[in-house]
């Protein structure tokens, strides 16, 4: 925690320094007003079927018209729910039109106002077309049929004339399977209809009353509000603010409204006037609002946000997900700057090529002077230039320089040295703008079978991190980013493809500082996306440009990807990679593929022929890994391969005990062989929320090294070992009399995985007693250890009498303090755990206990009324164990015990439990207080309907109640951030569980 807190402080200082300019900056983060207008979206959890609803199932043949060959099916793919008994499905080819369709015709007894809904099981189509016809009007929407399956999805509210033809139609104009199941029409009042139609014309006006709107924090997302946890559609934000008194209207000043990211579509209004829109949820955008602002009275910003188009298996966290600010500067400013630092590995020098983009928004030419100071710990050199900038243009000014060998330190994942670039823009010797960026000096080279970092061949491992958290969503506060980088580095991450979409820039900065090589990728996952205007692809071009120009100074980024798992994408990928090379000729470029192994994809029609490095997503459904790799290599013998994704089916539960022994088997496909595989990234580092079919009851995709609350699974330690540059740590000749032992480090060879040199590493040894207290700790610097060396041997020594030590840990750490390998040697068995509480269930019981120092896992046993003892066959790393197979109303004596290398502890004191027929409560994964909210993460079951929480200030007075139907995470508003106590239970249609354990919750650093 101290490490994380210090790192957050340092980062906050950096980001503050990065903003030190002659610009004036006002943060608009914090509380905004939030509101949803009826008919502009829906939360399926809140759609309840009522007797007054009109529901048409696909079997209602007198109200359903089917055109084309649709097949009747009874089971939804991937376990998706089906309304009543069956549904129909059609596989559309790319040459078909909407002439093949299913139409649902409502029989309205009278004209009126209705909200229309559609329900469908899983279909492969990402852009199924839904048309709602009301008389002579037709409205079209597009649905991703891989998400929100088996739920009522709102199509909007409509005024239906019963004398005219009305229907809801499902069809497609691109290839993929489309399912049609049922539609629902819910009657609404004329008052509600008129309000819903008129409100969008009023909510952005300054005189609109928003006093009854929700308060919602920015950055954030609307899923933080229980009522909108599953909401998809349009929503509105409003914020009122005053300009500082010293801001005066000036013809030479420009004031810009800057959004770091809004997901996914946004329309922005200032003081009732439309100022612009943005499409794309991860890249920054800005508007010049100088002429829209009031300098003498309050100003209003209103933003319409739409997360409706679901592009993939991850959750669309709707909202203003990143920072908002006002920036005031003069009419001439530094729009951007790009530093390319190229080292000469022979001489040790580095050439600096700096491009400064100067924007002149005035109506006359401006003569400017540019001064750029390069520093590392101290000022090193200054680059200068002069230029005349024509009116209303942005002009590129180039500055060149050179660092001598003494001034150059190379950026490396184990030595991430950051230089700082500070550029001043002056007019008539007065500084009018300043821009600061970090950068690194490093050399990435690619040949047919290798990636070289600063001249050294490396094979590296990493992860795909999904950019979200179960509470913060994709708004990701700095403390979460710090936590994740720390965890990924601890698990051996050095190189990775960091998921689809432009990432939070603070995450990229952390990768700069902590040493992770990354490919950043534009959020393009399906070329049939109706947002895209093929073959121009205006939006992808805009997103690529925004991503690259924001992040091109970060040394951690060694390449760009123009898309993920696309089909028929040869021309698109080649065009976009050409654009990337024009924008940034100094980094690698690729397009992540999962089709290169197919016979239909050849060097002539596959963009793998044009990439710098093949990035392939490899899963078992494609075939045997060795055959896939051989096929790719045969087609493209001059291209190294990075496995940008590899993974397995989701875990069956969210248990922390989940592991993947198959990981080792997959790595063996390129250990000592297939050395053209230069690295691999596991899918995924973290569990993540998803509306995809086959998602868990908690709405999470469960296959991460850590869960959505960042708790480690068994898989974590496996990956740490797999990603280590060492095969083993051996300790022999432990002599407590001589107070010494021999240590041997067995290093992975040049063709092993991963493979890289250990430079400036240390060996750490640490003795602890059975309470976890450190008895002795020391360290020694290791020499340079290369993969070809094979091993290193040395002696460790200690002081004092350590015969009471429970264990010694031998650890190899890099210069940043991250463990690259460790091994624990136990001398005694661990202490026995202490049972804290036992909760009864229906033929089950949950034992909760405190973990003990030195234990690696825990087990349990129970004794029945006959005196028979049953030892559970499974063990856990969690602090609870669920006993199953018990009989209700019978008494059992239960105990728990712990394990380490030396064996099993004594059994704990036995406690009695009698299963009572009630359900077990949810497992509480995590709980904390933030922004005057209790946040609780808990397990869910498919049968659950409601979750009830009792909470209060003292453990004996839980005087407040809260109930919700939200799965996996809830938040409760409270008066302040003081500590609270709570317990939770779940309710099904006809049953309720026992209460969970009582939990203390407080405000904590995550």
mmCIF file of N, CA, C and O in Angstrom, residues 196-275:
data_model
loop_
_atom_site.group_PDB
_atom_site.id
_atom_site.type_symbol
_atom_site.label_atom_id
_atom_site.label_comp_id
_atom_site.label_asym_id
_atom_site.label_seq_id
_atom_site.Cartn_x
_atom_site.Cartn_y
_atom_site.Cartn_z
ATOM 1 N N UNK A 196 -41.564 12.604 -23.346
ATOM 2 C CA UNK A 196 -40.398 11.958 -23.941
ATOM 3 C C UNK A 196 -40.036 12.574 -25.283
ATOM 4 O O UNK A 196 -38.856 12.650 -25.641
ATOM 5 N N UNK A 197 -41.041 13.036 -26.033
ATOM 6 C CA UNK A 197 -40.769 13.636 -27.339
ATOM 7 C C UNK A 197 -40.293 15.078 -27.220
ATOM 8 O O UNK A 197 -39.495 15.549 -28.034
ATOM 9 N N UNK A 198 -40.767 15.785 -26.199
ATOM 10 C CA UNK A 198 -40.425 17.210 -26.072
ATOM 11 C C UNK A 198 -39.151 17.455 -25.262
ATOM 12 O O UNK A 198 -38.444 18.433 -25.494
ATOM 13 N N UNK A 199 -38.875 16.568 -24.313
ATOM 14 C CA UNK A 199 -37.753 16.799 -23.406
ATOM 15 C C UNK A 199 -36.407 16.926 -24.119
ATOM 16 O O UNK A 199 -35.584 17.768 -23.752
ATOM 17 N N UNK A 200 -36.123 16.144 -25.164
ATOM 18 C CA UNK A 200 -34.832 16.299 -25.839
ATOM 19 C C UNK A 200 -34.609 17.686 -26.436
ATOM 20 O O UNK A 200 -33.461 18.086 -26.663
ATOM 21 N N UNK A 201 -35.669 18.424 -26.646
ATOM 22 C CA UNK A 201 -35.539 19.780 -27.196
ATOM 23 C C UNK A 201 -35.326 20.819 -26.108
ATOM 24 O O UNK A 201 -35.086 21.995 -26.398
ATOM 25 N N UNK A 202 -35.381 20.385 -24.839
ATOM 26 C CA UNK A 202 -35.338 21.340 -23.742
ATOM 27 C C UNK A 202 -34.152 21.149 -22.800
ATOM 28 O O UNK A 202 -33.677 22.112 -22.195
ATOM 29 N N UNK A 203 -33.659 19.910 -22.662
ATOM 30 C CA UNK A 203 -32.712 19.613 -21.585
ATOM 31 C C UNK A 203 -31.375 20.342 -21.722
ATOM 32 O O UNK A 203 -30.633 20.442 -20.746
ATOM 33 N N UNK A 204 -31.037 20.847 -22.885
ATOM 34 C CA UNK A 204 -29.758 21.545 -23.057
ATOM 35 C C UNK A 204 -29.897 23.059 -22.892
ATOM 36 O O UNK A 204 -28.909 23.787 -22.987
ATOM 37 N N UNK A 205 -31.116 23.536 -22.626
ATOM 38 C CA UNK A 205 -31.341 24.976 -22.489
ATOM 39 C C UNK A 205 -30.995 25.445 -21.085
ATOM 40 O O UNK A 205 -31.124 24.701 -20.106
ATOM 41 N N UNK A 206 -30.587 26.694 -20.970
ATOM 42 C CA UNK A 206 -30.132 27.216 -19.674
ATOM 43 C C UNK A 206 -31.276 27.348 -18.676
ATOM 44 O O UNK A 206 -31.045 27.286 -17.458
ATOM 45 N N UNK A 207 -32.513 27.528 -19.145
ATOM 46 C CA UNK A 207 -33.630 27.720 -18.225
ATOM 47 C C UNK A 207 -34.339 26.420 -17.857
ATOM 48 O O UNK A 207 -35.369 26.431 -17.186
ATOM 49 N N UNK A 208 -33.783 25.289 -18.290
ATOM 50 C CA UNK A 208 -34.375 23.995 -17.945
ATOM 51 C C UNK A 208 -34.051 23.679 -16.489
ATOM 52 O O UNK A 208 -32.921 23.879 -16.032
ATOM 53 N N UNK A 209 -35.024 23.153 -15.772
ATOM 54 C CA UNK A 209 -34.849 22.836 -14.353
ATOM 55 C C UNK A 209 -34.371 21.395 -14.194
ATOM 56 O O UNK A 209 -35.114 20.447 -14.443
ATOM 57 N N UNK A 210 -33.111 21.228 -13.757
ATOM 58 C CA UNK A 210 -32.555 19.886 -13.596
ATOM 59 C C UNK A 210 -32.401 19.507 -12.121
ATOM 60 O O UNK A 210 -31.633 18.598 -11.781
ATOM 61 N N UNK A 211 -33.138 20.176 -11.240
ATOM 62 C CA UNK A 211 -32.957 19.961 -9.801
ATOM 63 C C UNK A 211 -33.312 18.546 -9.360
ATOM 64 O O UNK A 211 -32.824 18.067 -8.329
ATOM 65 N N UNK A 212 -34.151 17.842 -10.124
ATOM 66 C CA UNK A 212 -34.535 16.489 -9.727
ATOM 67 C C UNK A 212 -33.709 15.422 -10.439
ATOM 68 O O UNK A 212 -34.011 14.235 -10.358
ATOM 69 N N UNK A 213 -32.648 15.841 -11.129
ATOM 70 C CA UNK A 213 -31.766 14.876 -11.783
ATOM 71 C C UNK A 213 -30.829 14.242 -10.754
ATOM 72 O O UNK A 213 -30.625 14.769 -9.664
ATOM 73 N N UNK A 214 -30.243 13.120 -11.124
ATOM 74 C CA UNK A 214 -29.238 12.480 -10.289
ATOM 75 C C UNK A 214 -27.954 13.299 -10.291
ATOM 76 O O UNK A 214 -27.655 14.022 -11.247
ATOM 77 N N UNK A 215 -27.166 13.145 -9.234
ATOM 78 C CA UNK A 215 -25.788 13.600 -9.240
ATOM 79 C C UNK A 215 -24.914 12.424 -9.667
ATOM 80 O O UNK A 215 -25.061 11.316 -9.158
ATOM 81 N N UNK A 216 -24.002 12.668 -10.595
ATOM 82 C CA UNK A 216 -23.136 11.604 -11.101
ATOM 83 C C UNK A 216 -21.734 12.159 -11.306
ATOM 84 O O UNK A 216 -21.556 13.207 -11.924
ATOM 85 N N UNK A 217 -20.759 11.451 -10.776
ATOM 86 C CA UNK A 217 -19.380 11.921 -10.820
ATOM 87 C C UNK A 217 -18.775 11.752 -12.206
ATOM 88 O O UNK A 217 -19.002 10.761 -12.888
ATOM 89 N N UNK A 218 -17.989 12.748 -12.614
ATOM 90 C CA UNK A 218 -17.196 12.708 -13.836
ATOM 91 C C UNK A 218 -15.733 12.881 -13.441
ATOM 92 O O UNK A 218 -15.416 13.799 -12.685
ATOM 93 N N UNK A 219 -14.794 12.026 -13.920
ATOM 94 C CA UNK A 219 -15.041 10.872 -14.780
ATOM 95 C C UNK A 219 -15.824 9.790 -14.045
ATOM 96 O O UNK A 219 -15.684 9.603 -12.847
ATOM 97 N N UNK A 220 -16.601 9.064 -14.808
ATOM 98 C CA UNK A 220 -17.417 7.996 -14.249
ATOM 99 C C UNK A 220 -18.280 7.398 -15.341
ATOM 100 O O UNK A 220 -18.049 7.612 -16.535
ATOM 101 N N UNK A 221 -19.293 6.669 -14.944
ATOM 102 C CA UNK A 221 -20.231 6.077 -15.901
ATOM 103 C C UNK A 221 -21.553 5.900 -15.183
ATOM 104 O O UNK A 221 -21.620 5.855 -13.950
ATOM 105 N N UNK A 222 -22.619 5.790 -15.976
ATOM 106 C CA UNK A 222 -23.939 5.757 -15.321
ATOM 107 C C UNK A 222 -24.240 4.411 -14.662
ATOM 108 O O UNK A 222 -25.185 4.303 -13.884
ATOM 109 N N UNK A 223 -23.445 3.399 -14.915
ATOM 110 C CA UNK A 223 -23.623 2.138 -14.204
ATOM 111 C C UNK A 223 -23.295 2.226 -12.732
ATOM 112 O O UNK A 223 -23.584 1.311 -11.969
ATOM 113 N N UNK A 224 -22.666 3.342 -12.302
ATOM 114 C CA UNK A 224 -22.433 3.558 -10.875
ATOM 115 C C UNK A 224 -23.738 3.789 -10.130
ATOM 116 O O UNK A 224 -23.777 3.682 -8.902
ATOM 117 N N UNK A 225 -24.785 4.137 -10.865
ATOM 118 C CA UNK A 225 -26.120 4.297 -10.286
ATOM 119 C C UNK A 225 -26.868 2.983 -10.455
ATOM 120 O O UNK A 225 -26.996 2.483 -11.578
ATOM 121 N N UNK A 226 -27.363 2.413 -9.377
ATOM 122 C CA UNK A 226 -28.028 1.111 -9.463
ATOM 123 C C UNK A 226 -29.148 1.087 -10.492
ATOM 124 O O UNK A 226 -29.318 0.097 -11.203
ATOM 125 N N UNK A 227 -29.889 2.168 -10.581
ATOM 126 C CA UNK A 227 -31.031 2.210 -11.494
ATOM 127 C C UNK A 227 -30.603 2.123 -12.954
ATOM 128 O O UNK A 227 -31.412 1.795 -13.826
ATOM 129 N N UNK A 228 -29.338 2.428 -13.225
ATOM 130 C CA UNK A 228 -28.857 2.454 -14.613
ATOM 131 C C UNK A 228 -27.690 1.497 -14.816
ATOM 132 O O UNK A 228 -26.901 1.654 -15.748
ATOM 133 N N UNK A 229 -27.602 0.489 -13.938
ATOM 134 C CA UNK A 229 -26.481 -0.450 -14.015
ATOM 135 C C UNK A 229 -26.413 -1.155 -15.355
ATOM 136 O O UNK A 229 -25.332 -1.467 -15.849
ATOM 137 N N UNK A 230 -27.556 -1.436 -15.961
ATOM 138 C CA UNK A 230 -27.608 -2.155 -17.230
ATOM 139 C C UNK A 230 -28.216 -1.310 -18.347
ATOM 140 O O UNK A 230 -28.641 -1.845 -19.366
ATOM 141 N N UNK A 231 -28.228 -0.006 -18.149
ATOM 142 C CA UNK A 231 -28.882 0.867 -19.123
ATOM 143 C C UNK A 231 -28.047 0.993 -20.391
ATOM 144 O O UNK A 231 -26.836 1.233 -20.346
ATOM 145 N N UNK A 232 -28.718 0.863 -21.525
ATOM 146 C CA UNK A 232 -28.094 1.077 -22.835
ATOM 147 C C UNK A 232 -28.968 2.047 -23.611
ATOM 148 O O UNK A 232 -30.180 1.847 -23.730
ATOM 149 N N UNK A 233 -28.361 3.093 -24.128
ATOM 150 C CA UNK A 233 -29.108 4.081 -24.886
ATOM 151 C C UNK A 233 -28.545 5.466 -24.681
ATOM 152 O O UNK A 233 -27.361 5.651 -24.398
ATOM 153 N N UNK A 234 -29.414 6.469 -24.811
ATOM 154 C CA UNK A 234 -29.006 7.860 -24.669
ATOM 155 C C UNK A 234 -29.246 8.354 -23.244
ATOM 156 O O UNK A 234 -30.179 7.916 -22.575
ATOM 157 N N UNK A 235 -28.376 9.243 -22.806
ATOM 158 C CA UNK A 235 -28.523 9.873 -21.495
ATOM 159 C C UNK A 235 -27.967 11.280 -21.586
ATOM 160 O O UNK A 235 -27.208 11.621 -22.509
ATOM 161 N N UNK A 236 -28.330 12.109 -20.596
ATOM 162 C CA UNK A 236 -27.942 13.516 -20.623
ATOM 163 C C UNK A 236 -27.152 13.890 -19.374
ATOM 164 O O UNK A 236 -27.463 13.445 -18.265
ATOM 165 N N UNK A 237 -26.153 14.740 -19.579
ATOM 166 C CA UNK A 237 -25.356 15.342 -18.511
ATOM 167 C C UNK A 237 -25.497 16.861 -18.594
ATOM 168 O O UNK A 237 -25.578 17.428 -19.698
ATOM 169 N N UNK A 238 -25.488 17.500 -17.437
ATOM 170 C CA UNK A 238 -25.470 18.965 -17.368
ATOM 171 C C UNK A 238 -24.537 19.414 -16.240
ATOM 172 O O UNK A 238 -24.457 18.773 -15.201
ATOM 173 N N UNK A 239 -23.843 20.513 -16.483
ATOM 174 C CA UNK A 239 -23.000 21.109 -15.440
ATOM 175 C C UNK A 239 -23.005 22.619 -15.600
ATOM 176 O O UNK A 239 -22.801 23.148 -16.701
ATOM 177 N N UNK A 240 -23.214 23.298 -14.471
ATOM 178 C CA UNK A 240 -23.167 24.763 -14.428
ATOM 179 C C UNK A 240 -21.875 25.202 -13.765
ATOM 180 O O UNK A 240 -21.457 24.604 -12.768
ATOM 181 N N UNK A 241 -21.250 26.229 -14.304
ATOM 182 C CA UNK A 241 -19.971 26.695 -13.757
ATOM 183 C C UNK A 241 -19.790 28.177 -14.079
ATOM 184 O O UNK A 241 -20.415 28.733 -14.994
ATOM 185 N N UNK A 242 -18.917 28.818 -13.295
ATOM 186 C CA UNK A 242 -18.529 30.208 -13.524
ATOM 187 C C UNK A 242 -17.092 30.254 -14.005
ATOM 188 O O UNK A 242 -16.239 29.484 -13.541
ATOM 189 N N UNK A 243 -16.814 31.160 -14.908
ATOM 190 C CA UNK A 243 -15.433 31.395 -15.314
ATOM 191 C C UNK A 243 -14.714 32.175 -14.215
ATOM 192 O O UNK A 243 -15.344 32.950 -13.484
ATOM 193 N N UNK A 244 -13.412 31.988 -14.067
ATOM 194 C CA UNK A 244 -12.671 32.782 -13.080
ATOM 195 C C UNK A 244 -12.817 34.276 -13.362
ATOM 196 O O UNK A 244 -12.951 34.701 -14.518
ATOM 197 N N UNK A 245 -12.775 35.047 -12.317
ATOM 198 C CA UNK A 245 -12.978 36.487 -12.473
ATOM 199 C C UNK A 245 -11.894 37.144 -13.316
ATOM 200 O O UNK A 245 -12.140 38.192 -13.940
ATOM 201 N N UNK A 246 -10.691 36.550 -13.330
ATOM 202 C CA UNK A 246 -9.616 37.170 -14.110
ATOM 203 C C UNK A 246 -9.636 36.748 -15.578
ATOM 204 O O UNK A 246 -8.781 37.161 -16.353
ATOM 205 N N UNK A 247 -10.605 35.913 -15.958
ATOM 206 C CA UNK A 247 -10.762 35.600 -17.377
ATOM 207 C C UNK A 247 -11.633 36.683 -18.001
ATOM 208 O O UNK A 247 -12.804 36.839 -17.646
ATOM 209 N N UNK A 248 -11.057 37.392 -18.933
ATOM 210 C CA UNK A 248 -11.774 38.454 -19.631
ATOM 211 C C UNK A 248 -11.864 38.125 -21.115
ATOM 212 O O UNK A 248 -10.999 37.461 -21.668
ATOM 213 N N UNK A 249 -12.911 38.618 -21.728
ATOM 214 C CA UNK A 249 -13.064 38.396 -23.165
ATOM 215 C C UNK A 249 -11.972 39.156 -23.887
ATOM 216 O O UNK A 249 -11.804 40.363 -23.686
ATOM 217 N N UNK A 250 -11.217 38.443 -24.704
ATOM 218 C CA UNK A 250 -10.057 39.026 -25.366
ATOM 219 C C UNK A 250 -9.972 38.447 -26.765
ATOM 220 O O UNK A 250 -10.037 37.231 -26.953
ATOM 221 N N UNK A 251 -9.789 39.319 -27.755
ATOM 222 C CA UNK A 251 -9.748 38.866 -29.145
ATOM 223 C C UNK A 251 -8.581 37.929 -29.406
ATOM 224 O O UNK A 251 -8.613 37.130 -30.354
ATOM 225 N N UNK A 252 -7.535 37.987 -28.574
ATOM 226 C CA UNK A 252 -6.365 37.127 -28.773
ATOM 227 C C UNK A 252 -6.476 35.781 -28.073
ATOM 228 O O UNK A 252 -5.606 34.931 -28.220
ATOM 229 N N UNK A 253 -7.529 35.582 -27.273
ATOM 230 C CA UNK A 253 -7.667 34.348 -26.496
ATOM 231 C C UNK A 253 -8.639 33.377 -27.145
ATOM 232 O O UNK A 253 -9.610 33.776 -27.811
ATOM 233 N N UNK A 254 -8.352 32.117 -26.931
ATOM 234 C CA UNK A 254 -9.254 31.043 -27.329
ATOM 235 C C UNK A 254 -9.522 30.172 -26.112
ATOM 236 O O UNK A 254 -8.602 29.841 -25.350
ATOM 237 N N UNK A 255 -10.776 29.826 -25.917
ATOM 238 C CA UNK A 255 -11.141 28.934 -24.813
ATOM 239 C C UNK A 255 -11.737 27.676 -25.414
ATOM 240 O O UNK A 255 -12.705 27.733 -26.175
ATOM 241 N N UNK A 256 -11.133 26.556 -25.051
ATOM 242 C CA UNK A 256 -11.549 25.273 -25.627
ATOM 243 C C UNK A 256 -12.088 24.358 -24.532
ATOM 244 O O UNK A 256 -11.550 24.302 -23.433
ATOM 245 N N UNK A 257 -13.135 23.647 -24.883
ATOM 246 C CA UNK A 257 -13.713 22.621 -24.017
ATOM 247 C C UNK A 257 -13.133 21.284 -24.462
ATOM 248 O O UNK A 257 -13.340 20.858 -25.609
ATOM 249 N N UNK A 258 -12.392 20.610 -23.575
ATOM 250 C CA UNK A 258 -11.680 19.383 -23.922
ATOM 251 C C UNK A 258 -12.234 18.188 -23.146
ATOM 252 O O UNK A 258 -12.354 18.238 -21.926
ATOM 253 N N UNK A 259 -12.574 17.148 -23.887
ATOM 254 C CA UNK A 259 -13.020 15.878 -23.313
ATOM 255 C C UNK A 259 -11.944 14.831 -23.588
ATOM 256 O O UNK A 259 -11.555 14.638 -24.745
ATOM 257 N N UNK A 260 -11.486 14.154 -22.552
ATOM 258 C CA UNK A 260 -10.498 13.088 -22.754
ATOM 259 C C UNK A 260 -11.142 11.859 -23.385
ATOM 260 O O UNK A 260 -10.492 11.145 -24.142
ATOM 261 N N UNK A 261 -12.423 11.603 -23.094
ATOM 262 C CA UNK A 261 -13.169 10.515 -23.742
ATOM 263 C C UNK A 261 -14.597 10.525 -23.236
ATOM 264 O O UNK A 261 -14.845 10.709 -22.041
ATOM 265 N N UNK A 262 -15.535 10.297 -24.147
ATOM 266 C CA UNK A 262 -16.958 10.120 -23.830
ATOM 267 C C UNK A 262 -17.431 8.903 -24.610
ATOM 268 O O UNK A 262 -17.256 8.837 -25.831
ATOM 269 N N UNK A 263 -18.036 7.944 -23.896
ATOM 270 C CA UNK A 263 -18.428 6.715 -24.585
ATOM 271 C C UNK A 263 -19.940 6.691 -24.874
ATOM 272 O O UNK A 263 -20.724 6.785 -23.955
ATOM 273 N N UNK A 264 -20.357 6.569 -26.121
ATOM 274 C CA UNK A 264 -19.583 6.385 -27.324
ATOM 275 C C UNK A 264 -19.875 7.534 -28.307
ATOM 276 O O UNK A 264 -18.991 8.011 -28.986
ATOM 277 N N UNK A 265 -21.134 7.965 -28.327
ATOM 278 C CA UNK A 265 -21.527 9.109 -29.155
ATOM 279 C C UNK A 265 -21.843 10.279 -28.236
ATOM 280 O O UNK A 265 -22.416 10.105 -27.164
ATOM 281 N N UNK A 266 -21.502 11.490 -28.662
ATOM 282 C CA UNK A 266 -21.806 12.647 -27.817
ATOM 283 C C UNK A 266 -22.169 13.850 -28.676
ATOM 284 O O UNK A 266 -21.584 14.092 -29.737
ATOM 285 N N UNK A 267 -23.157 14.590 -28.199
ATOM 286 C CA UNK A 267 -23.531 15.895 -28.749
ATOM 287 C C UNK A 267 -23.384 16.915 -27.625
ATOM 288 O O UNK A 267 -23.926 16.717 -26.537
ATOM 289 N N UNK A 268 -22.664 17.984 -27.891
ATOM 290 C CA UNK A 268 -22.282 18.926 -26.849
ATOM 291 C C UNK A 268 -22.933 20.282 -27.092
ATOM 292 O O UNK A 268 -22.908 20.811 -28.217
ATOM 293 N N UNK A 269 -23.510 20.849 -26.011
ATOM 294 C CA UNK A 269 -24.164 22.159 -26.051
ATOM 295 C C UNK A 269 -23.547 23.043 -24.972
ATOM 296 O O UNK A 269 -23.256 22.591 -23.869
ATOM 297 N N UNK A 270 -23.357 24.301 -25.295
ATOM 298 C CA UNK A 270 -22.895 25.292 -24.322
ATOM 299 C C UNK A 270 -23.869 26.457 -24.326
ATOM 300 O O UNK A 270 -24.113 27.067 -25.370
ATOM 301 N N UNK A 271 -24.440 26.713 -23.155
ATOM 302 C CA UNK A 271 -25.417 27.797 -22.995
ATOM 303 C C UNK A 271 -26.524 27.721 -24.050
ATOM 304 O O UNK A 271 -26.909 28.729 -24.656
ATOM 305 N N UNK A 272 -27.018 26.500 -24.261
ATOM 306 C CA UNK A 272 -28.145 26.288 -25.152
ATOM 307 C C UNK A 272 -27.788 26.191 -26.615
ATOM 308 O O UNK A 272 -28.676 25.965 -27.449
ATOM 309 N N UNK A 273 -26.525 26.362 -26.971
ATOM 310 C CA UNK A 273 -26.111 26.327 -28.373
ATOM 311 C C UNK A 273 -25.304 25.061 -28.662
ATOM 312 O O UNK A 273 -24.421 24.692 -27.895
ATOM 313 N N UNK A 274 -25.628 24.428 -29.763
ATOM 314 C CA UNK A 274 -24.904 23.235 -30.179
ATOM 315 C C UNK A 274 -23.503 23.631 -30.630
ATOM 316 O O UNK A 274 -23.329 24.531 -31.448
ATOM 317 N N UNK A 275 -22.488 22.945 -30.083
ATOM 318 C CA UNK A 275 -21.106 23.286 -30.450
ATOM 319 C C UNK A 275 -20.411 22.169 -31.213
ATOM 320 O O UNK A 275 -19.363 22.399 -31.830
#
